[in-house]
C-alpha positions as YAML, in Angstrom:
chain: A
units: angstrom
residues:
- id: 1
  name: MET
  ca: [-19.35, 30.84, -46.41]
- id: 2
  name: ILE
  ca: [-22.49, 30.67, -44.25]
- id: 3
  name: SER
  ca: [-21.50, 26.84, -43.28]
- id: 4
  name: VAL
  ca: [-17.49, 28.59, -42.08]
- id: 5
  name: LEU
  ca: [-19.26, 31.24, -40.11]
- id: 6
  name: LEU
  ca: [-21.61, 28.53, -38.15]
- id: 7
  name: ALA
  ca: [-18.86, 26.31, -37.55]
- id: 8
  name: LEU
  ca: [-16.92, 29.25, -36.01]
- id: 9
  name: ALA
  ca: [-19.57, 30.33, -33.81]
- id: 10
  name: LEU
  ca: [-20.14, 26.59, -32.62]
- id: 11
  name: CYS
  ca: [-16.57, 26.56, -31.46]
- id: 12
  name: ALA
  ca: [-16.82, 29.93, -29.66]
- id: 13
  name: CYS
  ca: [-19.83, 28.72, -27.98]
- id: 14
  name: ALA
  ca: [-18.21, 25.49, -26.88]
- id: 15
  name: GLN
  ca: [-15.44, 27.66, -25.83]
- id: 16
  name: LEU
  ca: [-17.23, 29.73, -23.58]
- id: 17
  name: ASN
  ca: [-19.28, 26.78, -21.91]
- id: 18
  name: HIS
  ca: [-15.90, 25.12, -21.26]
- id: 19
  name: ALA
  ca: [-14.47, 28.08, -19.69]
- id: 20
  name: ALA
  ca: [-17.45, 28.89, -17.56]
- id: 21
  name: ALA
  ca: [-17.46, 25.05, -16.32]
- id: 22
  name: PRO
  ca: [-16.16, 24.80, -12.89]
- id: 23
  name: GLU
  ca: [-13.08, 22.93, -12.45]
- id: 24
  name: ARG
  ca: [-13.34, 19.59, -10.73]
- id: 25
  name: ALA
  ca: [-10.64, 18.07, -8.53]
- id: 26
  name: ILE
  ca: [-8.82, 14.84, -9.91]
- id: 27
  name: ALA
  ca: [-8.69, 12.50, -7.13]
- id: 28
  name: THR
  ca: [-5.32, 10.81, -6.39]
- id: 29
  name: GLU
  ca: [-5.15, 7.33, -5.44]
- id: 30
  name: HIS
  ca: [-3.46, 7.39, -2.03]
- id: 31
  name: GLU
  ca: [-3.48, 3.66, -0.62]
- id: 32
  name: ILE
  ca: [-1.61, 2.00, 1.95]
- id: 33
  name: TYR
  ca: [-0.35, -1.93, 2.02]
- id: 34
  name: LEU
  ca: [0.38, -2.95, 5.33]
- id: 35
  name: VAL
  ca: [1.76, -6.44, 5.59]
- id: 36
  name: ARG
  ca: [3.93, -8.73, 8.19]
- id: 37
  name: HIS
  ca: [6.92, -10.02, 6.91]
- id: 38
  name: ALA
  ca: [7.19, -13.51, 5.91]
- id: 39
  name: GLU
  ca: [7.93, -16.79, 7.25]
- id: 40
  name: LYS
  ca: [11.84, -16.56, 8.82]
- id: 41
  name: GLN
  ca: [14.09, -18.75, 10.13]
- id: 42
  name: THR
  ca: [15.21, -18.40, 13.86]
- id: 43
  name: GLY
  ca: [17.88, -16.66, 15.21]
- id: 44
  name: ASP
  ca: [19.03, -12.83, 15.74]
- id: 45
  name: ASN
  ca: [17.74, -10.99, 12.55]
- id: 46
  name: PRO
  ca: [16.97, -14.06, 10.81]
- id: 47
  name: ALA
  ca: [16.16, -14.63, 6.79]
- id: 48
  name: LEU
  ca: [13.16, -15.69, 5.48]
- id: 49
  name: THR
  ca: [12.50, -19.75, 5.22]
- id: 50
  name: ASP
  ca: [11.97, -21.12, 1.27]
- id: 51
  name: ALA
  ca: [7.98, -20.84, 2.29]
- id: 52
  name: GLY
  ca: [8.84, -17.27, 3.37]
- id: 53
  name: GLN
  ca: [10.70, -16.73, 0.03]
- id: 54
  name: THR
  ca: [7.74, -18.03, -2.09]
- id: 55
  name: ARG
  ca: [5.09, -15.92, 0.32]
- id: 56
  name: ALA
  ca: [7.20, -12.94, -0.69]
- id: 57
  name: ASN
  ca: [6.87, -13.95, -4.34]
- id: 58
  name: THR
  ca: [3.31, -14.56, -4.15]
- id: 59
  name: LEU
  ca: [2.89, -10.73, -2.43]
- id: 60
  name: ALA
  ca: [4.81, -9.37, -5.51]
- id: 61
  name: ASP
  ca: [2.72, -11.31, -7.58]
- id: 62
  name: LEU
  ca: [-0.33, -9.76, -5.90]
- id: 63
  name: LEU
  ca: [1.08, -6.30, -5.72]
- id: 64
  name: SER
  ca: [2.79, -5.86, -9.12]
- id: 65
  name: ASP
  ca: [-0.18, -4.14, -11.06]
- id: 66
  name: LYS
  ca: [-1.38, -1.97, -8.25]
- id: 67
  name: GLY
  ca: [0.56, 0.99, -8.83]
- id: 68
  name: LEU
  ca: [3.02, 1.34, -6.05]
- id: 69
  name: THR
  ca: [4.91, 4.21, -6.02]
- id: 70
  name: GLU
  ca: [6.90, 3.81, -2.66]
- id: 71
  name: ILE
  ca: [7.81, 0.41, -0.56]
- id: 72
  name: TYR
  ca: [9.08, 0.90, 3.20]
- id: 73
  name: SER
  ca: [10.54, -1.72, 5.21]
- id: 74
  name: THR
  ca: [12.08, -1.97, 9.04]
- id: 75
  name: ASP
  ca: [15.74, -2.34, 8.88]
- id: 76
  name: TYR
  ca: [15.79, -6.60, 9.24]
- id: 77
  name: LYS
  ca: [16.87, -9.21, 6.79]
- id: 78
  name: ARG
  ca: [12.96, -10.96, 6.92]
- id: 79
  name: THR
  ca: [11.27, -7.44, 5.98]
- id: 80
  name: LEU
  ca: [13.59, -6.68, 3.49]
- id: 81
  name: GLN
  ca: [13.35, -9.86, 1.89]
- id: 82
  name: THR
  ca: [9.61, -10.01, 1.86]
- id: 83
  name: ALA
  ca: [10.05, -6.67, 0.30]
- id: 84
  name: ALA
  ca: [12.77, -7.61, -2.32]
- id: 85
  name: PRO
  ca: [10.79, -9.07, -4.95]
- id: 86
  name: ILE
  ca: [8.42, -6.86, -5.34]
- id: 87
  name: ALA
  ca: [10.73, -3.85, -5.16]
- id: 88
  name: GLU
  ca: [12.43, -5.85, -8.15]
- id: 89
  name: ARG
  ca: [9.66, -5.90, -10.48]
- id: 90
  name: THR
  ca: [8.49, -2.35, -9.81]
- id: 91
  name: ARG
  ca: [12.23, -1.05, -9.71]
- id: 92
  name: LEU
  ca: [11.44, 1.08, -6.49]
- id: 93
  name: GLU
  ca: [13.83, 1.39, -4.07]
- id: 94
  name: VAL
  ca: [13.45, 0.27, -0.73]
- id: 95
  name: LYS
  ca: [13.22, 2.84, 1.93]
- id: 96
  name: LEU
  ca: [13.78, 1.94, 5.57]
- id: 97
  name: TYR
  ca: [11.57, 3.51, 8.25]
- id: 98
  name: ASP
  ca: [11.64, 3.73, 11.97]
- id: 99
  name: ALA
  ca: [8.93, 1.17, 13.66]
- id: 100
  name: SER
  ca: [9.80, 2.90, 17.33]
- id: 101
  name: ASP
  ca: [7.53, 5.61, 16.37]
- id: 102
  name: LEU
  ca: [4.59, 4.46, 14.47]
- id: 103
  name: GLU
  ca: [2.69, 7.72, 15.03]
- id: 104
  name: ALA
  ca: [4.96, 9.81, 13.31]
- id: 105
  name: PHE
  ca: [5.35, 7.15, 10.63]
- id: 106
  name: ALA
  ca: [1.76, 7.32, 10.49]
- id: 107
  name: GLU
  ca: [1.62, 10.95, 9.69]
- id: 108
  name: VAL
  ca: [4.58, 10.52, 7.25]
- id: 109
  name: LEU
  ca: [2.18, 8.16, 5.07]
- id: 110
  name: LYS
  ca: [-0.85, 10.39, 5.44]
- id: 111
  name: ALA
  ca: [0.63, 13.21, 4.21]
- id: 112
  name: LYS
  ca: [1.86, 11.21, 0.95]
- id: 113
  name: GLN
  ca: [0.07, 10.58, -2.21]
- id: 114
  name: GLY
  ca: [-0.07, 7.17, -4.56]
- id: 115
  name: VAL
  ca: [0.11, 3.44, -3.62]
- id: 116
  name: ILE
  ca: [2.41, 2.63, -0.79]
- id: 117
  name: LEU
  ca: [3.49, -0.61, 0.74]
- id: 118
  name: VAL
  ca: [5.04, -0.91, 4.53]
- id: 119
  name: VAL
  ca: [6.54, -4.04, 5.58]
- id: 120
  name: GLY
  ca: [6.58, -4.66, 9.31]
- id: 121
  name: HIS
  ca: [6.23, -7.15, 12.21]
- id: 122
  name: SER
  ca: [3.42, -8.99, 14.11]
- id: 123
  name: ASN
  ca: [3.89, -6.21, 16.61]
- id: 124
  name: THR
  ca: [3.58, -3.22, 14.55]
- id: 125
  name: THR
  ca: [1.59, -3.66, 11.86]
- id: 126
  name: PRO
  ca: [-1.72, -3.78, 13.69]
- id: 127
  name: PRO
  ca: [-0.77, -0.42, 15.42]
- id: 128
  name: LEU
  ca: [0.29, 1.28, 12.43]
- id: 129
  name: ALA
  ca: [-3.14, 0.61, 10.68]
- id: 130
  name: ALA
  ca: [-5.07, 1.86, 13.58]
- id: 131
  name: ALA
  ca: [-2.77, 5.00, 13.28]
- id: 132
  name: LEU
  ca: [-3.54, 5.18, 9.50]
- id: 133
  name: GLY
  ca: [-7.27, 5.19, 10.73]
- id: 134
  name: GLY
  ca: [-8.02, 1.50, 9.57]
- id: 135
  name: ALA
  ca: [-9.25, -1.28, 12.01]
- id: 136
  name: PRO
  ca: [-6.04, -3.41, 13.50]
- id: 137
  name: GLY
  ca: [-8.16, -6.70, 13.49]
- id: 138
  name: THR
  ca: [-6.88, -8.77, 16.07]
- id: 139
  name: PRO
  ca: [-3.39, -9.58, 17.42]
- id: 140
  name: ILE
  ca: [-1.19, -11.52, 14.79]
- id: 141
  name: ASP
  ca: [-0.13, -14.83, 15.62]
- id: 142
  name: GLU
  ca: [3.42, -14.41, 16.24]
- id: 143
  name: SER
  ca: [4.33, -18.27, 15.40]
- id: 144
  name: THR
  ca: [2.04, -18.97, 12.37]
- id: 145
  name: GLU
  ca: [0.27, -16.26, 10.49]
- id: 146
  name: TYR
  ca: [2.11, -14.51, 8.10]
- id: 147
  name: ASP
  ca: [-0.70, -13.99, 5.30]
- id: 148
  name: ARG
  ca: [-2.77, -11.07, 6.72]
- id: 149
  name: LEU
  ca: [-2.24, -7.98, 4.46]
- id: 150
  name: TYR
  ca: [-4.48, -4.54, 5.54]
- id: 151
  name: VAL
  ca: [-5.24, -2.35, 2.82]
- id: 152
  name: ILE
  ca: [-6.01, 1.09, 4.07]
- id: 153
  name: ASP
  ca: [-7.65, 3.68, 1.63]
- id: 154
  name: LEU
  ca: [-6.89, 7.14, 1.96]
- id: 155
  name: THR
  ca: [-8.05, 8.85, -0.62]
- id: 156
  name: GLY
  ca: [-11.59, 9.65, 0.40]
- id: 157
  name: VAL
  ca: [-12.41, 12.29, 3.12]
- id: 158
  name: GLU
  ca: [-12.81, 8.85, 5.67]
- id: 159
  name: PRO
  ca: [-10.36, 5.85, 5.77]
- id: 160
  name: VAL
  ca: [-11.51, 3.04, 4.29]
- id: 161
  name: SER
  ca: [-9.71, -0.20, 5.74]
- id: 162
  name: ARG
  ca: [-9.90, -4.22, 5.04]
- id: 163
  name: ILE
  ca: [-8.00, -7.31, 5.84]
- id: 164
  name: GLU
  ca: [-7.16, -9.45, 3.37]
- id: 165
  name: ARG
  ca: [-5.32, -12.88, 2.93]
- id: 166
  name: PHE
  ca: [-2.53, -13.96, 0.01]
- id: 167
  name: GLY
  ca: [-0.27, -17.07, -0.23]
- id: 168
  name: VAL
  ca: [-0.83, -19.97, 1.94]
- id: 169
  name: ARG
  ca: [-3.88, -19.72, 4.69]
- id: 170
  name: TYR
  ca: [-3.25, -19.23, 8.19]
- id: 171
  name: GLN
  ca: [-5.24, -21.40, 10.28]
- id: 172
  name: ALA
  ca: [-5.95, -20.11, 13.59]
- id: 173
  name: ALA
  ca: [-5.78, -22.61, 16.49]
- id: 174
  name: GLU
  ca: [-8.74, -23.78, 17.90]
...
């Protein structure tokens, strides 16, 4: 009988301690990946080349275990085809965005939570990185640079950003 009373008293104390403990905020992940579309053919609204399809699959390999919650793309063949392999693997719908107002789009992205991929262009990806509080880096080489991946972590008080490379490496002309 004494052991039962002792056990009940311990449970009651544990309950009181638990109730008195301050609640801890659970950090929600908020990471944004920005990438330029993969290698493209020529012409108006071109599709990806074979090398571009390979790079899009490499991007999907890289991001498939990151827990993506949303994927955004501009409404062009090359960006949609770059997003397609990861969208298929994650079973996420590719949402379209308007690249003509990157500041407004950045505010939309900042207000969200989760892990987001945005596929854009050489002239929109660095400014979007900057609008999100990340480092834009040097201008993207329009003719050959398709391997730059911005990673912008908005989980904390201040954005933390880095630039990674994926797939066949870009070699800057000297």
